Amino acid sequence: MSMDATAGVSAANVPLQCSDIHRYLGEAESRVHVLRGVSLQLQPGCVHAIVGPSGCGKSSLLYVMGLLDRPDGGRIALSGEAVEGLTDDQVSCRRNEHIGFVFQFHFLMHEFTAQENVMIPMRRLGRLGVREMQERAAMLLEMVGLGDKTRRNSQHLSGGEQQRVAIARSLANDPQVLLADEPTGNLDTANSERVFQLLTNLVRQQRKALLLVTHNLLVAEASDWIHEMRDGLLTGCRAGRPH
Amino acid sequence: MPPPLFIAIRFIGYRKKAILLSLTGVILGVAFYICAQAQTQGFEQFFIKGTLGSSGAIIIGNRFQSLHTAILDRQGGTMVNVSHAKPRKFYEGITDPERIMRAVNEFSSVTACAPVLEGSAALATDFRQEVFRVQGIDLGLHLKASALREHIVAGRIEDFQEKPSGLILGYGLADKMRAQVGQDVGLIGPDGEYRTFRICALFQTGNLTIDEKFGYIHLKAAQSLLQRPYGISHLMVKLRDPARAPAVAAHFERLFQHRARCWQDRERGSLEIFSLIRISAAITVSTVILLAGFGIFNILTLMVMDKVREIAVLRSMGYRRSDISAIFLWQGVLVALIGSALGCVLGAALTYGISQIPVDIKGFLSAKRFLVHWSVMDYCAATVIAFVAIFLASYFPSRRAARLAPVDILRGSGQ
C-alpha cells in the first residue's frame, strides 16, 4: 500500500477505502489466500490503476471494494461509512447509489435500447420520474458520444459503442466511485484509447474516484497512481504520467 | 412500474416460441377446466332443479315416536346407562297436517308448503296397465311449492283445475302407456275399484325416474282412490335458500317429531355421483395447466442459466436478491394473467358453443341440448389453479436466480 496516493485527504473525503483486507477463495485443500491484508484509499478526481500478473488478486480486490464480495477480514468504508454489518439489501442499495462498475465485456442487455440500458440503475434507485430518467440517460449517452444512438438496440452497436454505453450506465446514478475491470481489455487500440480518455475526463471533470484493473501498461502509465500487486498484496505505488 | 416488472416484460420475449407454447397450454387448460365444469354442473343443476321443482327442498313425512333424549339431556353430562334400547317407531303419514303447515309457514326461510298424499295405483289404458306412483295434490298450494307449471309440456293446468277427475301424467309414463292429453284412463286403487280420470296435462321434469313413475290427481280424489280419507303422506316445503335445507330439516324434525328429509339427503347417491364426476373432470383438466406450468418451469430454468451474466450485472448495479427473484416471478405472473384472461374468454366461448349443440339425451336425465351452468366460481377456480401452478413453476427458478453469486459469474465470464 502507498500512503502517497492519499496524502492530504481527510477520511470523510475518501470516497472508498479498505484496510487490511483478507479474502480466501475455494474450499479445503484448494483454498487460496487471494488477498493478504490489502489497504487502499481512493482519491476523488484521481485514476488509480492496479497492475500485476494474472491471478494476483486484482479483480478480487475490485469486487471486494465494489461491495460485490464480502471480505473474510478487514474493513471497507464508503464515504467514511463502514459497510461491515450492513445487510445484503443495504449493501445493494449503497452499491446502486455510490458505485458504478465497468467490466471488460460491456454486459449490456440486448432486450433494451442504449437509453434503456442506461436507465436500469436509475429505475432501481427510483429518485427520478420516467421522463427525467430518459433525459439523464440521453445526456449521459451524449456525453460518451452516442447522442444519436439512444434509441438503438444495444446489440446493434459496435464493440466500442457498447462499452461507451456501459460507461454511461455506470454513471447513471452519479456515483462517487467508478470501478473498472479491464475496461479496454476487449477493445482495439483506437477504441481503448477513446474509452480510457473518456473515463479519465469524467473522473477529472466530475471529481470521481476511478479504480481500474488493467494489463495494458499504456493505460496504467496514463493513470494518476499505479498500484502494483503481487500474490495478494499491494507491493508498491507510484505516480503515473497522466496526459 | 416496479423495475423488476419492467425487466420481466422484456425478458419474457426471450424464447418466444417456448413461452407461447406454454401460454397456449395455460389458455387451453383454463378454458377446458371452465368448459368441463360448466357441463358437469349443468347436468347437476338441471337434476337439482328438477328435484326441487317436483319434490321441494324438504319433505316432512311420517311421525315418529318421541325419543327419551329430553330425559337424557336433563342428566347434564353425567354417564347414563340405557339398556334394552329399541329402535324408533314410525307412524305413517302426517298427524294434524293443518297445524304443522301453519307452523311451517311461520318460518321466514319457507316460501311455500303443500300437502301431498302419495300411494301406488294401477294406470290402465287400452294399450296396457301399469303400476305408478300417484300423488294427490292441492293444486293452488302445490303450484306455489313446486315448479309443476313450468314442467307442463302438453295440455293445460287450468283444465286439471276445473276437472275433479283430472290427471296430470309424467311425459315418460304417458309415452309408455301411449296415452295422450284429453284421453280417459282408468286408475285402480288398493280396493280394486276402477275409476275413470281424464288426462288434462303432461309434465316433464327431465328426471326420468320422476317422469316415468309419477302422476298427479286432486287431493280429495287421491284420498278416495287410496282409501285414506283426510290422510296426508307428506308435506312438501319450498325454501328461499335450498342450500340451507339440511339445517332447516333438522330443526323441523326436532320441532314437529316428524321425519323431515332435505333434498340433499334424498338425492345423496345421485349428488355424490355428480360430485365425483365434477372432481374427476377438474383433476383431469387441471393436468393440462400443470403441464403448462412444467413448461414454464423449464423455460424459466433455462432462462436463469442463460441470463446469469445479466443477473450478475444487475446485482453489480445494486439490484437486490429479491429484485432478481421478482424478475422471474413477474414473468410467471404475466403468463398466468394473460393465460387466465384469455382462457376465461375462450372457456366462455366454448361453453356457449357447447350449450348450442342439439342433443337428444334420454336416460337418467333427458334434455334436448347440452346443459351448461354458468358460474363465476368456475372461472375463479380455474384462475386460482393457473396462478398456483405457475407460481410454483416460477418460484424455484426465481429462487435459484436470486441465490447466484455475482462474483463467481463475473470471474468466469467471457464472450
PDB file of N, CA and C in Angstrom, chain A residues 39-91:
ATOM      1  N   SER A  39      -4.609  -2.763   1.840  1.00  0.00           N
ATOM      2  CA  SER A  39      -5.205  -1.484   2.243  1.00  0.00           C
ATOM      3  C   SER A  39      -5.059  -0.504   1.090  1.00  0.00           C
ATOM      4  N   LEU A  40      -6.105   0.274   0.866  1.00  0.00           N
ATOM      5  CA  LEU A  40      -6.073   1.204  -0.271  1.00  0.00           C
ATOM      6  C   LEU A  40      -7.113   2.304  -0.050  1.00  0.00           C
ATOM      7  N   GLN A  41      -6.710   3.516  -0.422  1.00  0.00           N
ATOM      8  CA  GLN A  41      -7.657   4.634  -0.361  1.00  0.00           C
ATOM      9  C   GLN A  41      -7.747   5.250  -1.748  1.00  0.00           C
ATOM     10  N   LEU A  42      -8.955   5.569  -2.163  1.00  0.00           N
ATOM     11  CA  LEU A  42      -9.125   6.210  -3.471  1.00  0.00           C
ATOM     12  C   LEU A  42      -9.347   7.705  -3.271  1.00  0.00           C
ATOM     13  N   GLN A  43      -8.663   8.465  -4.092  1.00  0.00           N
ATOM     14  CA  GLN A  43      -8.782   9.928  -4.006  1.00  0.00           C
ATOM     15  C   GLN A  43      -9.817  10.423  -5.013  1.00  0.00           C
ATOM     16  N   PRO A  44     -10.606  11.389  -4.644  1.00  0.00           N
ATOM     17  CA  PRO A  44     -11.530  11.940  -5.644  1.00  0.00           C
ATOM     18  C   PRO A  44     -10.767  12.657  -6.754  1.00  0.00           C
ATOM     19  N   GLY A  45     -11.230  12.522  -7.965  1.00  0.00           N
ATOM     20  CA  GLY A  45     -10.602  13.181  -9.111  1.00  0.00           C
ATOM     21  C   GLY A  45      -9.336  12.501  -9.586  1.00  0.00           C
ATOM     22  N   CYS A  46      -9.100  11.276  -9.116  1.00  0.00           N
ATOM     23  CA  CYS A  46      -7.877  10.557  -9.492  1.00  0.00           C
ATOM     24  C   CYS A  46      -8.187   9.206 -10.106  1.00  0.00           C
ATOM     25  N   VAL A  47      -7.304   8.787 -10.999  1.00  0.00           N
ATOM     26  CA  VAL A  47      -7.415   7.458 -11.595  1.00  0.00           C
ATOM     27  C   VAL A  47      -6.363   6.578 -10.934  1.00  0.00           C
ATOM     28  N   HIS A  48      -6.824   5.494 -10.309  1.00  0.00           N
ATOM     29  CA  HIS A  48      -5.928   4.535  -9.671  1.00  0.00           C
ATOM     30  C   HIS A  48      -5.922   3.273 -10.526  1.00  0.00           C
ATOM     31  N   ALA A  49      -4.733   2.873 -10.923  1.00  0.00           N
ATOM     32  CA  ALA A  49      -4.641   1.637 -11.721  1.00  0.00           C
ATOM     33  C   ALA A  49      -3.979   0.562 -10.879  1.00  0.00           C
ATOM     34  N   ILE A  50      -4.530  -0.638 -10.971  1.00  0.00           N
ATOM     35  CA  ILE A  50      -3.885  -1.780 -10.308  1.00  0.00           C
ATOM     36  C   ILE A  50      -3.313  -2.661 -11.402  1.00  0.00           C
ATOM     37  N   VAL A  51      -2.045  -2.921 -11.295  1.00  0.00           N
ATOM     38  CA  VAL A  51      -1.417  -3.786 -12.286  1.00  0.00           C
ATOM     39  C   VAL A  51      -0.777  -4.968 -11.573  1.00  0.00           C
ATOM     40  N   GLY A  52      -0.591  -6.014 -12.315  1.00  0.00           N
ATOM     41  CA  GLY A  52       0.036  -7.197 -11.732  1.00  0.00           C
ATOM     42  C   GLY A  52      -0.266  -8.408 -12.577  1.00  0.00           C
ATOM     43  N   PRO A  53       0.442  -9.498 -12.313  1.00  0.00           N
ATOM     44  CA  PRO A  53       0.226 -10.692 -13.123  1.00  0.00           C
ATOM     45  C   PRO A  53      -1.167 -11.301 -12.890  1.00  0.00           C
ATOM     46  N   SER A  54      -1.582 -12.126 -13.822  1.00  0.00           N
ATOM     47  CA  SER A  54      -2.884 -12.791 -13.691  1.00  0.00           C
ATOM     48  C   SER A  54      -2.913 -13.615 -12.412  1.00  0.00           C
ATOM     49  N   GLY A  55      -4.043 -13.578 -11.723  1.00  0.00           N
ATOM     50  CA  GLY A  55      -4.215 -14.400 -10.524  1.00  0.00           C
ATOM     51  C   GLY A  55      -3.617 -13.782  -9.283  1.00  0.00           C
ATOM     52  N   CYS A  56      -3.157 -12.544  -9.355  1.00  0.00           N
ATOM     53  CA  CYS A  56      -2.530 -11.942  -8.176  1.00  0.00           C
ATOM     54  C   CYS A  56      -3.578 -11.357  -7.221  1.00  0.00           C
ATOM     55  N   GLY A  57      -4.848 -11.288  -7.655  1.00  0.00           N
ATOM     56  CA  GLY A  57      -5.920 -10.820  -6.763  1.00  0.00           C
ATOM     57  C   GLY A  57      -6.484  -9.458  -7.135  1.00  0.00           C
ATOM     58  N   LYS A  58      -6.149  -8.950  -8.334  1.00  0.00           N
ATOM     59  CA  LYS A  58      -6.601  -7.606  -8.750  1.00  0.00           C
ATOM     60  C   LYS A  58      -8.138  -7.537  -8.797  1.00  0.00           C
ATOM     61  N   SER A  59      -8.716  -8.485  -9.546  1.00  0.00           N
ATOM     62  CA  SER A  59     -10.193  -8.465  -9.693  1.00  0.00           C
ATOM     63  C   SER A  59     -10.875  -8.749  -8.367  1.00  0.00           C
ATOM     64  N   SER A  60     -10.275  -9.645  -7.571  1.00  0.00           N
ATOM     65  CA  SER A  60     -10.870  -9.960  -6.259  1.00  0.00           C
ATOM     66  C   SER A  60     -10.940  -8.707  -5.405  1.00  0.00           C
ATOM     67  N   LEU A  61      -9.864  -7.907  -5.446  1.00  0.00           N
ATOM     68  CA  LEU A  61      -9.843  -6.664  -4.675  1.00  0.00           C
ATOM     69  C   LEU A  61     -10.923  -5.707  -5.186  1.00  0.00           C
ATOM     70  N   LEU A  62     -11.055  -5.651  -6.521  1.00  0.00           N
ATOM     71  CA  LEU A  62     -12.055  -4.762  -7.124  1.00  0.00           C
ATOM     72  C   LEU A  62     -13.472  -5.148  -6.676  1.00  0.00           C
ATOM     73  N   TYR A  63     -13.751  -6.458  -6.698  1.00  0.00           N
ATOM     74  CA  TYR A  63     -15.092  -6.917  -6.314  1.00  0.00           C
ATOM     75  C   TYR A  63     -15.355  -6.682  -4.826  1.00  0.00           C
ATOM     76  N   VAL A  64     -14.320  -6.875  -4.019  1.00  0.00           N
ATOM     77  CA  VAL A  64     -14.498  -6.649  -2.574  1.00  0.00           C
ATOM     78  C   VAL A  64     -14.732  -5.166  -2.325  1.00  0.00           C
ATOM     79  N   MET A  65     -13.924  -4.310  -2.979  1.00  0.00           N
ATOM     80  CA  MET A  65     -14.094  -2.867  -2.776  1.00  0.00           C
ATOM     81  C   MET A  65     -15.417  -2.370  -3.374  1.00  0.00           C
ATOM     82  N   GLY A  66     -15.899  -3.070  -4.377  1.00  0.00           N
ATOM     83  CA  GLY A  66     -17.189  -2.702  -5.001  1.00  0.00           C
ATOM     84  C   GLY A  66     -18.368  -3.292  -4.266  1.00  0.00           C
ATOM     85  N   LEU A  67     -18.135  -3.907  -3.109  1.00  0.00           N
ATOM     86  CA  LEU A  67     -19.178  -4.489  -2.247  1.00  0.00           C
ATOM     87  C   LEU A  67     -19.951  -5.606  -2.950  1.00  0.00           C
ATOM     88  N   LEU A  68     -19.331  -6.175  -3.976  1.00  0.00           N
ATOM     89  CA  LEU A  68     -19.955  -7.328  -4.645  1.00  0.00           C
ATOM     90  C   LEU A  68     -19.582  -8.613  -3.925  1.00  0.00           C
ATOM     91  N   ASP A  69     -18.486  -8.570  -3.187  1.00  0.00           N
ATOM     92  CA  ASP A  69     -17.985  -9.747  -2.481  1.00  0.00           C
ATOM     93  C   ASP A  69     -17.656  -9.323  -1.051  1.00  0.00           C
ATOM     94  N   ARG A  70     -17.871 -10.233  -0.129  1.00  0.00           N
ATOM     95  CA  ARG A  70     -17.585  -9.918   1.282  1.00  0.00           C
ATOM     96  C   ARG A  70     -16.183 -10.393   1.620  1.00  0.00           C
ATOM     97  N   PRO A  71     -15.365  -9.543   2.253  1.00  0.00           N
ATOM     98  CA  PRO A  71     -14.024  -9.992   2.642  1.00  0.00           C
ATOM     99  C   PRO A  71     -14.103 -10.916   3.859  1.00  0.00           C
ATOM    100  N   ASP A  72     -13.056 -11.715   4.033  1.00  0.00           N
ATOM    101  CA  ASP A  72     -13.005 -12.579   5.225  1.00  0.00           C
ATOM    102  C   ASP A  72     -12.422 -11.817   6.416  1.00  0.00           C
ATOM    103  N   GLY A  73     -11.808 -10.692   6.135  1.00  0.00           N
ATOM    104  CA  GLY A  73     -11.257  -9.867   7.212  1.00  0.00           C
ATOM    105  C   GLY A  73     -10.964  -8.481   6.675  1.00  0.00           C
ATOM    106  N   GLY A  74     -10.861  -7.503   7.592  1.00  0.00           N
ATOM    107  CA  GLY A  74     -10.550  -6.149   7.176  1.00  0.00           C
ATOM    108  C   GLY A  74     -11.778  -5.259   7.137  1.00  0.00           C
ATOM    109  N   ARG A  75     -11.560  -3.983   6.808  1.00  0.00           N
ATOM    110  CA  ARG A  75     -12.646  -3.014   6.856  1.00  0.00           C
ATOM    111  C   ARG A  75     -12.751  -2.275   5.522  1.00  0.00           C
ATOM    112  N   ILE A  76     -13.989  -1.949   5.174  1.00  0.00           N
ATOM    113  CA  ILE A  76     -14.227  -1.141   3.968  1.00  0.00           C
ATOM    114  C   ILE A  76     -15.101   0.037   4.397  1.00  0.00           C
ATOM    115  N   ALA A  77     -14.766   1.210   3.929  1.00  0.00           N
ATOM    116  CA  ALA A  77     -15.589   2.386   4.251  1.00  0.00           C
ATOM    117  C   ALA A  77     -15.931   3.123   2.960  1.00  0.00           C
ATOM    118  N   LEU A  78     -17.217   3.432   2.849  1.00  0.00           N
ATOM    119  CA  LEU A  78     -17.719   4.153   1.677  1.00  0.00           C
ATOM    120  C   LEU A  78     -18.076   5.556   2.143  1.00  0.00           C
ATOM    121  N   SER A  79     -17.353   6.540   1.666  1.00  0.00           N
ATOM    122  CA  SER A  79     -17.503   7.929   2.129  1.00  0.00           C
ATOM    123  C   SER A  79     -17.443   8.016   3.649  1.00  0.00           C
ATOM    124  N   GLY A  80     -16.551   7.264   4.222  1.00  0.00           N
ATOM    125  CA  GLY A  80     -16.351   7.300   5.668  1.00  0.00           C
ATOM    126  C   GLY A  80     -17.265   6.368   6.444  1.00  0.00           C
ATOM    127  N   GLU A  81     -18.262   5.780   5.782  1.00  0.00           N
ATOM    128  CA  GLU A  81     -19.203   4.888   6.485  1.00  0.00           C
ATOM    129  C   GLU A  81     -18.760   3.433   6.347  1.00  0.00           C
ATOM    130  N   ALA A  82     -18.595   2.773   7.476  1.00  0.00           N
ATOM    131  CA  ALA A  82     -18.181   1.370   7.440  1.00  0.00           C
ATOM    132  C   ALA A  82     -19.330   0.519   6.901  1.00  0.00           C
ATOM    133  N   VAL A  83     -18.994  -0.440   6.076  1.00  0.00           N
ATOM    134  CA  VAL A  83     -20.071  -1.255   5.490  1.00  0.00           C
ATOM    135  C   VAL A  83     -20.204  -2.619   6.177  1.00  0.00           C
ATOM    136  N   GLU A  84     -19.308  -2.915   7.101  1.00  0.00           N
ATOM    137  CA  GLU A  84     -19.447  -4.181   7.835  1.00  0.00           C
ATOM    138  C   GLU A  84     -20.745  -4.118   8.635  1.00  0.00           C
ATOM    139  N   GLY A  85     -21.420  -5.207   8.704  1.00  0.00           N
ATOM    140  CA  GLY A  85     -22.652  -5.247   9.496  1.00  0.00           C
ATOM    141  C   GLY A  85     -23.886  -4.845   8.717  1.00  0.00           C
ATOM    142  N   LEU A  86     -23.689  -4.318   7.504  1.00  0.00           N
ATOM    143  CA  LEU A  86     -24.863  -3.984   6.689  1.00  0.00           C
ATOM    144  C   LEU A  86     -25.444  -5.271   6.105  1.00  0.00           C
ATOM    145  N   THR A  87     -26.751  -5.287   5.944  1.00  0.00           N
ATOM    146  CA  THR A  87     -27.379  -6.463   5.337  1.00  0.00           C
ATOM    147  C   THR A  87     -27.101  -6.465   3.829  1.00  0.00           C
ATOM    148  N   ASP A  88     -27.397  -7.604   3.217  1.00  0.00           N
ATOM    149  CA  ASP A  88     -27.180  -7.729   1.766  1.00  0.00           C
ATOM    150  C   ASP A  88     -27.984  -6.668   1.002  1.00  0.00           C
ATOM    151  N   ASP A  89     -29.206  -6.418   1.455  1.00  0.00           N
ATOM    152  CA  ASP A  89     -30.050  -5.416   0.787  1.00  0.00           C
ATOM    153  C   ASP A  89     -29.466  -4.014   0.961  1.00  0.00           C
ATOM    154  N   GLN A  90     -28.971  -3.733   2.158  1.00  0.00           N
ATOM    155  CA  GLN A  90     -28.381  -2.406   2.412  1.00  0.00           C
ATOM    156  C   GLN A  90     -27.126  -2.204   1.568  1.00  0.00           C
ATOM    157  N   VAL A  91     -26.326  -3.259   1.468  1.00  0.00           N
ATOM    158  CA  VAL A  91     -25.108  -3.181   0.653  1.00  0.00           C
ATOM    159  C   VAL A  91     -25.492  -2.943  -0.813  1.00  0.00           C
TER     160      VAL A  91
END
